Tab-separated table of C-alpha atoms and ligand atoms in Angstrom:
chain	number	residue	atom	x	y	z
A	238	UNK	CA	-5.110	10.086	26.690
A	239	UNK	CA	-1.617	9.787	25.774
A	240	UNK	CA	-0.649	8.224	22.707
A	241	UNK	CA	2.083	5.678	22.385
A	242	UNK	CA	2.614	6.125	18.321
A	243	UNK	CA	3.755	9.257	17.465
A	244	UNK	CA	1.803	9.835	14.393
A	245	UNK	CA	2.791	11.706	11.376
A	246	UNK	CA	0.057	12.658	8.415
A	247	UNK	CA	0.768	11.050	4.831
A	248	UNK	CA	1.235	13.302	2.001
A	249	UNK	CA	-1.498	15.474	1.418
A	250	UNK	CA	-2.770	14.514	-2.039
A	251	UNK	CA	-1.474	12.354	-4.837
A	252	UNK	CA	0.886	13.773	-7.473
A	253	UNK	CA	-1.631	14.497	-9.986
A	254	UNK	CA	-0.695	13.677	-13.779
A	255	UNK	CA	0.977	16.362	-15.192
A	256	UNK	CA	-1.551	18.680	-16.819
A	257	UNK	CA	-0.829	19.677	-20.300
A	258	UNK	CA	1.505	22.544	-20.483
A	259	UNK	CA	1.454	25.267	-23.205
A	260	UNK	CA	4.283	24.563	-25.607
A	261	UNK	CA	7.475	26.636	-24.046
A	262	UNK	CA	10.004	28.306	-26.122
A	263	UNK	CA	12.543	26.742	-23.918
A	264	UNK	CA	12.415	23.051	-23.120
A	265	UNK	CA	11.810	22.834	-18.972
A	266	UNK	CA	14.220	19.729	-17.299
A	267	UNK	CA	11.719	16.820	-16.964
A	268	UNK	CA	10.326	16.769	-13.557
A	269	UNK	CA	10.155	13.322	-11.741
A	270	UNK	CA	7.084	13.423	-9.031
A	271	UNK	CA	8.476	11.215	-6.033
A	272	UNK	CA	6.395	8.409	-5.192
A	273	UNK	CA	3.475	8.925	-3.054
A	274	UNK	CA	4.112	7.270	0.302
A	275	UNK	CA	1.741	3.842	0.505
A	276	UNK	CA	-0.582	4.344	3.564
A	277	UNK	CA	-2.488	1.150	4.792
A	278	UNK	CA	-5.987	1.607	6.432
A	279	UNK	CA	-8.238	-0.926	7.804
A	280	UNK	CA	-10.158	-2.745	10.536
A	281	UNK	CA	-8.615	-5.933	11.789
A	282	UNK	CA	-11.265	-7.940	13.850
A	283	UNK	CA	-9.886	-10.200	16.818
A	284	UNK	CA	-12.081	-12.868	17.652
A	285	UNK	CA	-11.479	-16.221	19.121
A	286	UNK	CA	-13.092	-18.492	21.903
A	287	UNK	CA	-13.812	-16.527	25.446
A	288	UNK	CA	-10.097	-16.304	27.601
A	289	UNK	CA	-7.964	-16.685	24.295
A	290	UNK	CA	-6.347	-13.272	24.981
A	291	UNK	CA	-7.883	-10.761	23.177
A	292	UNK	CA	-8.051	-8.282	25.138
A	293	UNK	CA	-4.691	-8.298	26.069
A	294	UNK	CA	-3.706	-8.231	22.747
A	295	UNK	CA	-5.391	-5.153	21.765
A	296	UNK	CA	-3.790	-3.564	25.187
A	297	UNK	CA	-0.395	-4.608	24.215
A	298	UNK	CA	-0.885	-3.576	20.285
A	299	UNK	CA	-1.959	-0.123	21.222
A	300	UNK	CA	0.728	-0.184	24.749
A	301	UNK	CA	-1.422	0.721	27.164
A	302	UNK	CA	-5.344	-0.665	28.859
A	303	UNK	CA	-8.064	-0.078	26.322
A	304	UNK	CA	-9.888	-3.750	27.626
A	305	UNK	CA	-10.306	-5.210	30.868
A	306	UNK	CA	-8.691	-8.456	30.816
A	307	UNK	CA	-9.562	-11.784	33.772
A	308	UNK	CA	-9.201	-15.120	33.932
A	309	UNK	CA	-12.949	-15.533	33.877
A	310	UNK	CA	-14.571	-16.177	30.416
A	311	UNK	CA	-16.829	-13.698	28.825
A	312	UNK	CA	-15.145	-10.802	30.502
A	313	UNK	CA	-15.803	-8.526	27.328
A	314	UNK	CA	-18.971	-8.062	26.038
A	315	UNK	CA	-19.174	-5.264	23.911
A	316	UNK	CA	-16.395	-4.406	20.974
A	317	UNK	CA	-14.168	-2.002	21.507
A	318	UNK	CA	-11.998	-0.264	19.231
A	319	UNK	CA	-8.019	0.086	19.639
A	320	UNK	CA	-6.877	2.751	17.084
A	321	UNK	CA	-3.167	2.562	16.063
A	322	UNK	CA	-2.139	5.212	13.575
A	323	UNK	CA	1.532	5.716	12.760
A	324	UNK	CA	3.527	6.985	9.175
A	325	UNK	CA	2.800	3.720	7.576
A	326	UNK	CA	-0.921	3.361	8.237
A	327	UNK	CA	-3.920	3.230	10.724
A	328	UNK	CA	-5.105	-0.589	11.883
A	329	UNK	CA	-7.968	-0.318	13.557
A	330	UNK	CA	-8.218	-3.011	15.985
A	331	UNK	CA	-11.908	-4.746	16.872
A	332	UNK	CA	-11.195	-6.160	20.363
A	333	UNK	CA	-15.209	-8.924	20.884
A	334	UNK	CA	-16.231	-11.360	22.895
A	335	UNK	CA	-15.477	-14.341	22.904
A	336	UNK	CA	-17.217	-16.722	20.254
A	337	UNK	CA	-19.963	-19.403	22.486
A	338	UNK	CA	-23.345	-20.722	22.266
A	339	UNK	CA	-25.833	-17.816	23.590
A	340	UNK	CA	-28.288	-18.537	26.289
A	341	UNK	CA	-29.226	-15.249	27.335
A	342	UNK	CA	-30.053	-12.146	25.260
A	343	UNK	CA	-26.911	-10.486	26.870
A	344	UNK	CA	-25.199	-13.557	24.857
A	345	UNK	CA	-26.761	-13.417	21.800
A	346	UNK	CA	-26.092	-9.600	21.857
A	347	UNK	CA	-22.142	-10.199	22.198
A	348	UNK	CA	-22.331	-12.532	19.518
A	349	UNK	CA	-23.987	-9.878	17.125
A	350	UNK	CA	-20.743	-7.448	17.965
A	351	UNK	CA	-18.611	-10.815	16.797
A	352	UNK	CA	-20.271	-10.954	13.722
A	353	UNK	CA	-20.888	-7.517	12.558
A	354	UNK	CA	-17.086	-7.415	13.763
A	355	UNK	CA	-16.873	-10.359	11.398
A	356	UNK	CA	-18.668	-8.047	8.429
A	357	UNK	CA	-16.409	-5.152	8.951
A	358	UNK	CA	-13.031	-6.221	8.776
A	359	UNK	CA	-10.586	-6.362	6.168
A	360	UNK	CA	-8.396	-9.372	7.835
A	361	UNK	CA	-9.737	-11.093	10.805
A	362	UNK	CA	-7.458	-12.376	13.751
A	363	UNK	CA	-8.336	-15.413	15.108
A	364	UNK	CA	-6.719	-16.308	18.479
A	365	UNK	CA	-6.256	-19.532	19.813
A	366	UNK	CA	-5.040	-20.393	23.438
A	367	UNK	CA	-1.779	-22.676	22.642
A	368	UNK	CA	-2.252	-23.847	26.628
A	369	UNK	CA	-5.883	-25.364	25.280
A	370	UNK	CA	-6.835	-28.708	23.812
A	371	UNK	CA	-8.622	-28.532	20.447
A	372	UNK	CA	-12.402	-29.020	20.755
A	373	UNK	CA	-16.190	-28.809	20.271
A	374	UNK	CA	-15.081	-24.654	20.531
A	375	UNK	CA	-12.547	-24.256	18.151
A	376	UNK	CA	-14.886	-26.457	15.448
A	377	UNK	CA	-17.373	-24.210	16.165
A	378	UNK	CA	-14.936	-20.791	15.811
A	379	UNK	CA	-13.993	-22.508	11.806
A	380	UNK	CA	-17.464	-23.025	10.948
A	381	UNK	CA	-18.126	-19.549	11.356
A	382	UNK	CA	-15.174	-18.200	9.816
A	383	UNK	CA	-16.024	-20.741	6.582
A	384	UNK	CA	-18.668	-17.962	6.144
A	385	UNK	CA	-15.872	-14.937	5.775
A	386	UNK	CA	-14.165	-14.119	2.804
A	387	UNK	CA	-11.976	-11.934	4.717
A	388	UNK	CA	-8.370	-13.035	5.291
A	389	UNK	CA	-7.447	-15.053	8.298
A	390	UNK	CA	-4.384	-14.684	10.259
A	391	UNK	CA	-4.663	-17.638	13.064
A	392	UNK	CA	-2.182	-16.094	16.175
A	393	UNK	CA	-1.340	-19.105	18.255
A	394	UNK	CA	-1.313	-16.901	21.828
A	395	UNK	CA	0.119	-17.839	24.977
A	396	UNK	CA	3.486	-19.464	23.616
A	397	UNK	CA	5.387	-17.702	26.706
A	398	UNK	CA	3.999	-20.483	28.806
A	399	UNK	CA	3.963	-23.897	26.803
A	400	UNK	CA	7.127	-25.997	25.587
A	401	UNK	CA	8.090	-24.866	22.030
A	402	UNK	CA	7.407	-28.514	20.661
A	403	UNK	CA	3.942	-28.203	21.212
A	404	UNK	CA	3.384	-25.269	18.977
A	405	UNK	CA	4.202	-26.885	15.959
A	406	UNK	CA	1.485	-29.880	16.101
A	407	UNK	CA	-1.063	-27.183	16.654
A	408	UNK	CA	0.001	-25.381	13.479
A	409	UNK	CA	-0.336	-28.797	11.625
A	410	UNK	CA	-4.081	-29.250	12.950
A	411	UNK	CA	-5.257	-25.902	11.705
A	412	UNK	CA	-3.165	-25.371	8.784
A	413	UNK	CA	-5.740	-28.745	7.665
A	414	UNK	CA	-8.403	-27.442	8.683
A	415	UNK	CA	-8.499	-23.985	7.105
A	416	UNK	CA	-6.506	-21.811	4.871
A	417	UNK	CA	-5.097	-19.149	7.081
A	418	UNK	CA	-3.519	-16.373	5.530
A	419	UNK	CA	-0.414	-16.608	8.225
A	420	UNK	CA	0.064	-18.385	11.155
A	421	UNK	CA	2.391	-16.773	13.761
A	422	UNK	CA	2.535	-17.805	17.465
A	423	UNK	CA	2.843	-15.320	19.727
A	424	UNK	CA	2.387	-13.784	23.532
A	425	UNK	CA	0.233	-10.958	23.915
A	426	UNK	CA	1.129	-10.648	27.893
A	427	UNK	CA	5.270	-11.061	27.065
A	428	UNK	CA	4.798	-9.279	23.480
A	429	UNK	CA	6.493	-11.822	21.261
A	430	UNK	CA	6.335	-11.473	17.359
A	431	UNK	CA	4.318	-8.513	18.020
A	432	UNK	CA	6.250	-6.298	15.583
A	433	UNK	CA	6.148	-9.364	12.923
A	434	UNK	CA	2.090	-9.424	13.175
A	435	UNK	CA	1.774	-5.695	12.790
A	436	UNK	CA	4.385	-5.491	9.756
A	437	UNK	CA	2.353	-8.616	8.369
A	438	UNK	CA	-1.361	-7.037	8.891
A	439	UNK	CA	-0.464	-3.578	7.619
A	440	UNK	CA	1.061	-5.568	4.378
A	441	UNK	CA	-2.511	-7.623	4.159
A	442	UNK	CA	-4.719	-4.332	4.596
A	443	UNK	CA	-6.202	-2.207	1.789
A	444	UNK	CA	-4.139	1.065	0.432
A	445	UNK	CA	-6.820	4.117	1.845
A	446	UNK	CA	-6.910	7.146	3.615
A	447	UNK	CA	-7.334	7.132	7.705
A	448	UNK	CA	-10.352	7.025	8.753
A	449	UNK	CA	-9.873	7.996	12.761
A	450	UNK	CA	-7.542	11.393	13.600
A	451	UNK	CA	-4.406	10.698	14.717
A	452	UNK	CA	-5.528	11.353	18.221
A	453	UNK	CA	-8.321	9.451	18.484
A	454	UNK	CA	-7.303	5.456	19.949
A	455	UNK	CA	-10.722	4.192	21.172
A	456	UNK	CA	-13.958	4.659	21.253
A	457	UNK	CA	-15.318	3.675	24.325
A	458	UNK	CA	-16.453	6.889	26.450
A	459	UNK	CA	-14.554	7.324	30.098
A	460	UNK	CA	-18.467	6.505	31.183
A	461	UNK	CA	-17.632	2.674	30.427
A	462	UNK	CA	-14.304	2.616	30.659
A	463	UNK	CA	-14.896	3.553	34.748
A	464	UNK	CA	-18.054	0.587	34.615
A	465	UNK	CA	-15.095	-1.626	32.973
A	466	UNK	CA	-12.939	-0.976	35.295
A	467	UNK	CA	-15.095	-1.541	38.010
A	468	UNK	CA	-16.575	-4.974	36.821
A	469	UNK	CA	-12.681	-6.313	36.721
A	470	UNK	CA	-11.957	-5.309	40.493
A	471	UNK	CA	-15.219	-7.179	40.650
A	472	UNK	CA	-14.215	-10.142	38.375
A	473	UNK	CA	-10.948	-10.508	40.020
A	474	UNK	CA	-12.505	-11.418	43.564
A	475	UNK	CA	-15.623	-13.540	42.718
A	476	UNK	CA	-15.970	-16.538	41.641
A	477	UNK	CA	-18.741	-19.654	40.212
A	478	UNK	CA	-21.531	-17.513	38.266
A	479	UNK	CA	-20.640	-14.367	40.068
A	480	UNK	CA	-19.044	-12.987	36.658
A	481	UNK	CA	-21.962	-13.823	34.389
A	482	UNK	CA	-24.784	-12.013	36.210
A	483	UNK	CA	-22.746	-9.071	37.456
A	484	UNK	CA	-22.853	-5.812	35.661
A	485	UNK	CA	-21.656	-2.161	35.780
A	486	UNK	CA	-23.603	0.951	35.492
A	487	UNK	CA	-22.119	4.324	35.827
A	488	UNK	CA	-25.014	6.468	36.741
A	489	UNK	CA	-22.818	9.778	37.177
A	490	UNK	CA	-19.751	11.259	37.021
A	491	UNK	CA	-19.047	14.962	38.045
A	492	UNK	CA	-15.858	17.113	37.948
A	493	UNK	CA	-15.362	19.052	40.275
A	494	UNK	CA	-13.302	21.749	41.956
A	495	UNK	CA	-12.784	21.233	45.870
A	496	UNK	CA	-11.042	23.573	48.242
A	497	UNK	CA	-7.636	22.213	49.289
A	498	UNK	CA	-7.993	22.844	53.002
A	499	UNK	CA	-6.067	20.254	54.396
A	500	UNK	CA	-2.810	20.635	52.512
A	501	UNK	CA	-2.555	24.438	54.009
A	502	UNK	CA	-1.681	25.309	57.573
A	503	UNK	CA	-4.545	27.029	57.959
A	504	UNK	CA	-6.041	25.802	61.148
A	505	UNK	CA	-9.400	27.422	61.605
A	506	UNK	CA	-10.541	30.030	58.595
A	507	UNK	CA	-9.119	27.327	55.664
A	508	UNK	CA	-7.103	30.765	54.951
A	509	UNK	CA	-3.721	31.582	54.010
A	510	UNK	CA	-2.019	34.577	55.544
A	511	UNK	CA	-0.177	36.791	52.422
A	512	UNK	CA	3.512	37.751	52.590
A	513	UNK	CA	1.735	41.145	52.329
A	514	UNK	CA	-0.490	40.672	55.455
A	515	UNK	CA	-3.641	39.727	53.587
A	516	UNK	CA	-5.417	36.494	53.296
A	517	UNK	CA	-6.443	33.911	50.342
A	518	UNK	CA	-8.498	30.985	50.402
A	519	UNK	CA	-7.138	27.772	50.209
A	520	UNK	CA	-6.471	26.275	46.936
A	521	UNK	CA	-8.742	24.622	44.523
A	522	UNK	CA	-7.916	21.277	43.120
A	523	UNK	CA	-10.072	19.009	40.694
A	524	UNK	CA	-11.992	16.160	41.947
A	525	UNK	CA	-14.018	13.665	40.030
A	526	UNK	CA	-17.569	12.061	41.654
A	527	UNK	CA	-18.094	8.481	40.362
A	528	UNK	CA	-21.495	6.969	41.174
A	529	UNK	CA	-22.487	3.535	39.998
A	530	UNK	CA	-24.657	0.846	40.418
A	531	UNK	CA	-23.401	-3.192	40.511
A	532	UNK	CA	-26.296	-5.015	39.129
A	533	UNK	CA	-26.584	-8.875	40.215
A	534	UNK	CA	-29.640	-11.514	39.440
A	535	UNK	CA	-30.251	-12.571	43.045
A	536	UNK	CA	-29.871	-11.096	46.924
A	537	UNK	CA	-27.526	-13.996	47.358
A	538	UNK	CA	-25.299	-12.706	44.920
A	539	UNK	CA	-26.012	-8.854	46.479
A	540	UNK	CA	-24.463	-10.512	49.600
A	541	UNK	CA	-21.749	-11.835	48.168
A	542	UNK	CA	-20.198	-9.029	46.152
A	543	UNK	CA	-20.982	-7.038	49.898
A	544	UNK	CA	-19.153	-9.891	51.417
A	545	UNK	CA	-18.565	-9.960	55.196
A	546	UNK	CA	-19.699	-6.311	56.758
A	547	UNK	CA	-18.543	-4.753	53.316
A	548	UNK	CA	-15.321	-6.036	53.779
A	549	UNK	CA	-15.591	-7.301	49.603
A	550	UNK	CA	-17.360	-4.224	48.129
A	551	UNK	CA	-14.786	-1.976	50.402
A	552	UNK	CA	-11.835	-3.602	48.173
A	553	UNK	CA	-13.556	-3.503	44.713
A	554	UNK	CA	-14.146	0.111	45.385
A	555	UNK	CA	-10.263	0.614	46.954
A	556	UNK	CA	-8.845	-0.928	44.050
A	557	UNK	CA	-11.385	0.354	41.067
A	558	UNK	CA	-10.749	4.078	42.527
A	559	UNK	CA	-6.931	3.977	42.059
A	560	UNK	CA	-7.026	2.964	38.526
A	561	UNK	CA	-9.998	5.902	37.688
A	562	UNK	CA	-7.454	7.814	40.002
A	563	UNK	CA	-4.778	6.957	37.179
A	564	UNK	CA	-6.640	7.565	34.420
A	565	UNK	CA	-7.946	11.311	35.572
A	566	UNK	CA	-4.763	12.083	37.286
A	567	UNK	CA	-6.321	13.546	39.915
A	568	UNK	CA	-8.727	12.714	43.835
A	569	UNK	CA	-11.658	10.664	42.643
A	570	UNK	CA	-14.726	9.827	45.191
A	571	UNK	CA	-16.084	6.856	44.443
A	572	UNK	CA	-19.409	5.552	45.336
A	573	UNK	CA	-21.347	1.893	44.168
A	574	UNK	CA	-24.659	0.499	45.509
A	575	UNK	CA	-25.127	-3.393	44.569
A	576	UNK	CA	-28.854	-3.729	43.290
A	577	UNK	CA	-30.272	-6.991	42.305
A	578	UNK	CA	-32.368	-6.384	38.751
A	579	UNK	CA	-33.759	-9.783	38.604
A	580	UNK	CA	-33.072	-11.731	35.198
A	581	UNK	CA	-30.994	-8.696	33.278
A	582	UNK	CA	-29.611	-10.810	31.366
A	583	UNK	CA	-32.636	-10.997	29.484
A	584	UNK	CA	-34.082	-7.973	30.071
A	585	UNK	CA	-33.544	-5.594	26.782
A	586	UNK	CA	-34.036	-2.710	28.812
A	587	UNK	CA	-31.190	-3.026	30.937
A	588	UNK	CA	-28.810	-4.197	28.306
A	589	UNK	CA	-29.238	-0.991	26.805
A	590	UNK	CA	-28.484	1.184	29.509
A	591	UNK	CA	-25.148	-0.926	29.855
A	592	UNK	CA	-24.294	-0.947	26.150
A	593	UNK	CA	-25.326	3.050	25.985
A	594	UNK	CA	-22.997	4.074	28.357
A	595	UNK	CA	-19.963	3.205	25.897
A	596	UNK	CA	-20.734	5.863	23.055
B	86	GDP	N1	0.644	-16.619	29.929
B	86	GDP	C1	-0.111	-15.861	29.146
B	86	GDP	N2	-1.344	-15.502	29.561
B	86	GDP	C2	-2.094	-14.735	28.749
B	86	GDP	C3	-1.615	-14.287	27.481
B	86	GDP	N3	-2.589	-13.547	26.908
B	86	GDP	C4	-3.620	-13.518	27.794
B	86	GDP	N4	-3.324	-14.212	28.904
B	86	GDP	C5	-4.190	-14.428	30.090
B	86	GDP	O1	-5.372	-15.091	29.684
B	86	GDP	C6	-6.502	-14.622	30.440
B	86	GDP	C7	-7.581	-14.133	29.491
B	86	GDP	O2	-7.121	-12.960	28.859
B	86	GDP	P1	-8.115	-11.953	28.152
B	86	GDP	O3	-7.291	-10.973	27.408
B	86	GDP	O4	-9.120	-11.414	29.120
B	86	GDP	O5	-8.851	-12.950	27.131
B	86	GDP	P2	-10.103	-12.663	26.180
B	86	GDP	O6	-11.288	-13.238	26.883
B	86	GDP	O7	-9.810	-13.418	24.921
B	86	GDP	O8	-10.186	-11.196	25.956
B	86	GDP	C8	-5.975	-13.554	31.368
B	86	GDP	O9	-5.740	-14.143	32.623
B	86	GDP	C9	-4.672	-13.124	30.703
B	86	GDP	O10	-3.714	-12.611	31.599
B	86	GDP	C10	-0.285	-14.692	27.073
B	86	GDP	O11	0.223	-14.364	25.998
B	86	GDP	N5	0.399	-15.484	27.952
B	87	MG	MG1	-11.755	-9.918	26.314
C-alpha cells in the first residue's frame, strides 16, 4: 500500500556515556555528543458515540481509506489500526465502534474492542458530533472515561458544518464536566486543525522506540478490508435495520493470471503473429477472484439486499468491485451470494468467522 508519510528511522542508539578513557599523554578536545533526536511512540484510542466521525478521522490522519465510513450508526465493529510513522514519532491510531448499550453479542463484542482500546492507549480521543445535542449518550461516553487514567483530548468534529458560535457553548458543557487534556474542534471530512491535533498528541505521548516498521499502516488483512468494503456499498443503499443484521464474509480470494485474448487482434487461435513469422500466445495479465457471502437474519431481508430481479445486489457488487479494482490495481471478478444465518448476531460461531477474517 502506498504510504503517505515518508518515514525516516531515528538515530540508531543513544549516545552512550563516555566510557572511561586511559589517561592520554596529550589532552583530546572535549567531544560534545549531539542530542539524541526525541521520538514519540504510542497508541491513541478514538472512541466516541456511533456516527461521531471516527472513521473518517483515522482515514484523513493516515490520508487515505483504512475504515469504511456511512451515515448509518454502528458501521465499524471491529478496531482497526491506522499506523502513522514519520521523523518525529509513530501514533498509532485505534479507530472502534461506537460507544452504546449492547443487545446482541455482536454488541457486546464491539464494546470489548472499545474498552480494551480504552486499556491500551496512552491518550484517548474522544469525538463528539458538534451537529448533536448533548444527551443520555454523551453521559454515558464520561462515565466510562471517569474509569481511564489515560489523558483525554475531547475533538469537537464536524465544525465545517455548524455556525462558529455554537462551538464555544459546547466547549463550556464539557470543559464542566470532565478534565480534558485539550479541547480542539475540528473537521475530519474538510481536515481542519488536523496538523494542530497531531503536533498536540505526539507532544502528550510517551518518549519510546516504534513499535510497527515504517511500512506497516494497518492491520486489517485485504480479506476484511474487501468484506468492508463490500458491507459499505451495502450500507450506502439500505436502509431501517438493514445495516444491523447485514454482514460480510469473504470466503475466497484467488490471484490469478488470465490470458489477454481480447486486447490482441488475434481473431481465432488467441495468437500473435511475430515480426519474425512465428507466433506467441496472447498476453497474461493478473486477475483477482473475490467470493463472498452477505449474511442477513431473515429471507425478507435476503430479498431486499437482492432487490427487484437483482437490480440492488447488481449495484453493491458494480460499485464494491471498482474500489477492490483500486486497491489491487488490476481486473477483479467479483462474486456474493446473500444467505440468511438466522440470529448471527448472537451466534458466537459466526462472529468469529467475521472477526477472523481481519488478522
Ligand atoms: N460534515 C461533516 N461530516 C462528517 C465529518 N466527519 C464525519 N462526517 C460524516 O459523519 C458520518 C459518520 O462518519 P463515520 O466516520 O462513519 O463515523 P463513526 O461511526 O464515528 O466512525 C458520515 O456520513 C461522515 O461523512 C465532518 O468533519 N464533517
Ligand atoms: Mg466508524
Amino acid at each position: 500500500m502506498p504510504r503517505t508519510t515518508k518515514t525516516k528511522p531515528p538515530a540508531e542508539k543513544a549516545a552512550k556515556p563516555a566510557a572511561p578513557k586511559k589517561p592520554r599523554a596529550k589532552k583530546a578536545a572535549p567531544r560534545i555528543a549531539a542530542p539524541k533526536p526525541v521520538f514519540k511512540t504510542g497508541y491513541v484510542a478514538l472512541i466516541g458515540r456511533p456516527n461521531t466521525g471516527k472513521s473518517t478521522l483515522l482515514n484523513a490522519l493516515l490520508g487515505q481509506k483504512l475504515a469504511i465510513v456511512s451515515d448509518k450508526p454502528q458501521t465499524t465493529r471491529i478496531s482497526i489500526l491506522g499506523i502513522k510513522t514519520t521523523d518525529k514519532g509513530q501514533t498509532v491510531f485505534i479507530d472502534n465502534p461506537g460507544i452504546h448499550k449492547p443487545l446482541h453479542t455482536l454488541n457486546k463484542r464491539m464494546m470489548n474492542f472499545v474498552y480494551s482500546s480504552l486499556e491500551t492507549s496512552d491518550v484517548v480521543c474522544l469525538l463528539v458530533d458538534a451537529t448533536e445535542k448533548f444527551g443520555h449518550g454523551d453521559e454515558y461516553v464520561l462515565e466510562i472515561l471517569r474509569r481511564v487514567k489515560t489523558p483525554v483530548f475531547l475533538l469537537i468534529n464536524k465544525v465545517d458544518i455548524v455556525r462558529k458560535d455554537t462551538v464555544l457553548p459546547i466547549i463550556g458543557r464539557y470543559k464542566d464536566l470532565f478534565p480534558f487534556r485539550e479541547i480542539i474542534p475540528i473537521s475530519a471530512l474538510k481536515g481542519v486543525n488536523l496538523d494542530l491535533l497531531e503536533r498536540l498528541l505526539t507532544a502528550a505521548l510517551p518518549e519510546a522506540e516504534k513499535i510497527y516498521s515504517d511500512e506497516e499502516i494497518s492491520d486489517q488483512s485485504e480479506r476484511f478490508l474487501f468484506a468492508e468494503i463490500i458491507r459499505e456499498k451495502i450500507l450506502s443503499k439500505v436502509t431501517q435495520e438493514l445495516p444491523f443484521v447485514t454482514a460480510v464474509y469473504v470466503e475466497a480470494i484467488e490471484k490469478k493470471a488470465q490470458a489477454d485474448w481480447k486486447k490482441r487482434d488475434s481473431p481465432t487461435s488467441g495468437t500473435v503473429p511475430l515480426e519474425d513469422g512465428g507466433i506467441e500466445f496472447g498476453r497474461t495479465r493478473p486477475v483477482t477472484l473475490v467470493r463472498a457471502s452477505i449474511f442477513v437474519e431473515k429471507d425478507n431481508h435476503r430479498k431486499i439486499v437482492i432487490g427487484r430481479h437483482g437490480s440492488l445486489i447488481k449495484q453493491i457488487g458494480i460499485e464494491a468491485r471498482q474500489e477492490i479494482v483500486e486497491y489491487v490495481g488490476h481486473k477483479v471478478y467479483l462474486e456474493l451470494q446473500v444467505r440468511v444465518r438466522e440470529d448471527w448476531r448472537n451466534s458466537e460461531d459466526v462472529l468469529d468467522l467475521i472477526e477472523g477474517q481481519k488478522g
